PDB file of C-alpha atoms in Angstrom:
ATOM      1  CA  UNK J   2      97.239  58.674 110.711  1.00  0.00           C
ATOM      2  CA  UNK J   3     100.081  59.395 108.237  1.00  0.00           C
ATOM      3  CA  UNK J   4      98.088  59.480 105.334  1.00  0.00           C
ATOM      4  CA  UNK J   5      96.504  62.818 107.408  1.00  0.00           C
ATOM      5  CA  UNK J   6      99.245  64.044 109.029  1.00  0.00           C
ATOM      6  CA  UNK J   7     100.861  64.383 105.180  1.00  0.00           C
ATOM      7  CA  UNK J   8      98.353  66.102 104.067  1.00  0.00           C
ATOM      8  CA  UNK J   9      97.086  68.730 106.969  1.00  0.00           C
ATOM      9  CA  UNK J  10     101.546  69.429 106.055  1.00  0.00           C
ATOM     10  CA  UNK J  11     101.151  70.301 102.639  1.00  0.00           C
ATOM     11  CA  UNK J  12      98.025  72.659 103.055  1.00  0.00           C
ATOM     12  CA  UNK J  13      99.487  74.691 106.012  1.00  0.00           C
ATOM     13  CA  UNK J  14     102.561  75.221 103.412  1.00  0.00           C
ATOM     14  CA  UNK J  15     100.295  75.760 100.389  1.00  0.00           C
ATOM     15  CA  UNK J  16      98.390  78.671 103.105  1.00  0.00           C
ATOM     16  CA  UNK J  17     102.504  79.665 104.721  1.00  0.00           C
ATOM     17  CA  UNK J  18     102.794  79.985 100.893  1.00  0.00           C
ATOM     18  CA  UNK J  19      99.872  82.319 100.359  1.00  0.00           C
ATOM     19  CA  UNK J  20     100.320  84.493 104.202  1.00  0.00           C
ATOM     20  CA  UNK J  21     104.409  84.941 102.836  1.00  0.00           C
ATOM     21  CA  UNK J  22     102.866  86.606  99.380  1.00  0.00           C
ATOM     22  CA  UNK J  23     100.412  88.261 101.160  1.00  0.00           C
ATOM     23  CA  UNK J  24     102.777  89.910 103.733  1.00  0.00           C
ATOM     24  CA  UNK J  25     105.571  90.369 100.837  1.00  0.00           C
ATOM     25  CA  UNK J  26     102.830  92.593  98.908  1.00  0.00           C
ATOM     26  CA  UNK J  27     102.634  94.285 101.887  1.00  0.00           C
ATOM     27  CA  UNK J  28     105.800  95.329 102.418  1.00  0.00           C
ATOM     28  CA  UNK J  29     106.518  96.592  99.202  1.00  0.00           C
ATOM     29  CA  UNK J  30     102.646  98.699  99.621  1.00  0.00           C
ATOM     30  CA  UNK J  31     103.757  99.980 102.697  1.00  0.00           C
ATOM     31  CA  UNK J  32     107.324 101.354 101.173  1.00  0.00           C
ATOM     32  CA  UNK J  33     105.704 103.246  98.865  1.00  0.00           C
ATOM     33  CA  UNK J  34     103.287 104.601 100.759  1.00  0.00           C
ATOM     34  CA  UNK J  35     105.801 105.711 102.822  1.00  0.00           C
ATOM     35  CA  UNK J  36     108.059 107.598 100.234  1.00  0.00           C
ATOM     36  CA  UNK J  37     105.447 108.740  99.156  1.00  0.00           C
ATOM     37  CA  UNK J  38     104.624 110.010 102.657  1.00  0.00           C
ATOM     38  CA  UNK J  39     107.629 111.452 102.330  1.00  0.00           C
ATOM     39  CA  UNK J  40     107.959 113.337  99.167  1.00  0.00           C
ATOM     40  CA  UNK J  41     104.557 115.041 100.392  1.00  0.00           C
ATOM     41  CA  UNK J  42     105.862 116.295 103.427  1.00  0.00           C
ATOM     42  CA  UNK J  43     109.207 117.059 101.133  1.00  0.00           C
ATOM     43  CA  UNK J  44     106.161 119.616  99.632  1.00  0.00           C
ATOM     44  CA  UNK J  45     104.922 121.074 102.001  1.00  0.00           C
ATOM     45  CA  UNK J  46     107.925 122.062 103.776  1.00  0.00           C
ATOM     46  CA  UNK J  47     109.610 123.813 100.530  1.00  0.00           C
ATOM     47  CA  UNK J  48     106.342 125.859 100.488  1.00  0.00           C
ATOM     48  CA  UNK J  49     106.579 126.832 104.315  1.00  0.00           C
TER      49      UNK J  49
END
C-alpha cells in the first residue's frame, strides 16, 4: 500500500507544480492586460 501512496504523492506534487505555473502565467497575463487597458483608457481620456 505504501508505494501507491508515495506514487500518488509524487503525482499530486507534479500536478500542483503545473497548476502553480499556469496560475503564475495567468496572473502575469492579467497584469499585462490591465496595464494595456489602462493605457487605452488614458489615451481615450486625452482624446475626449
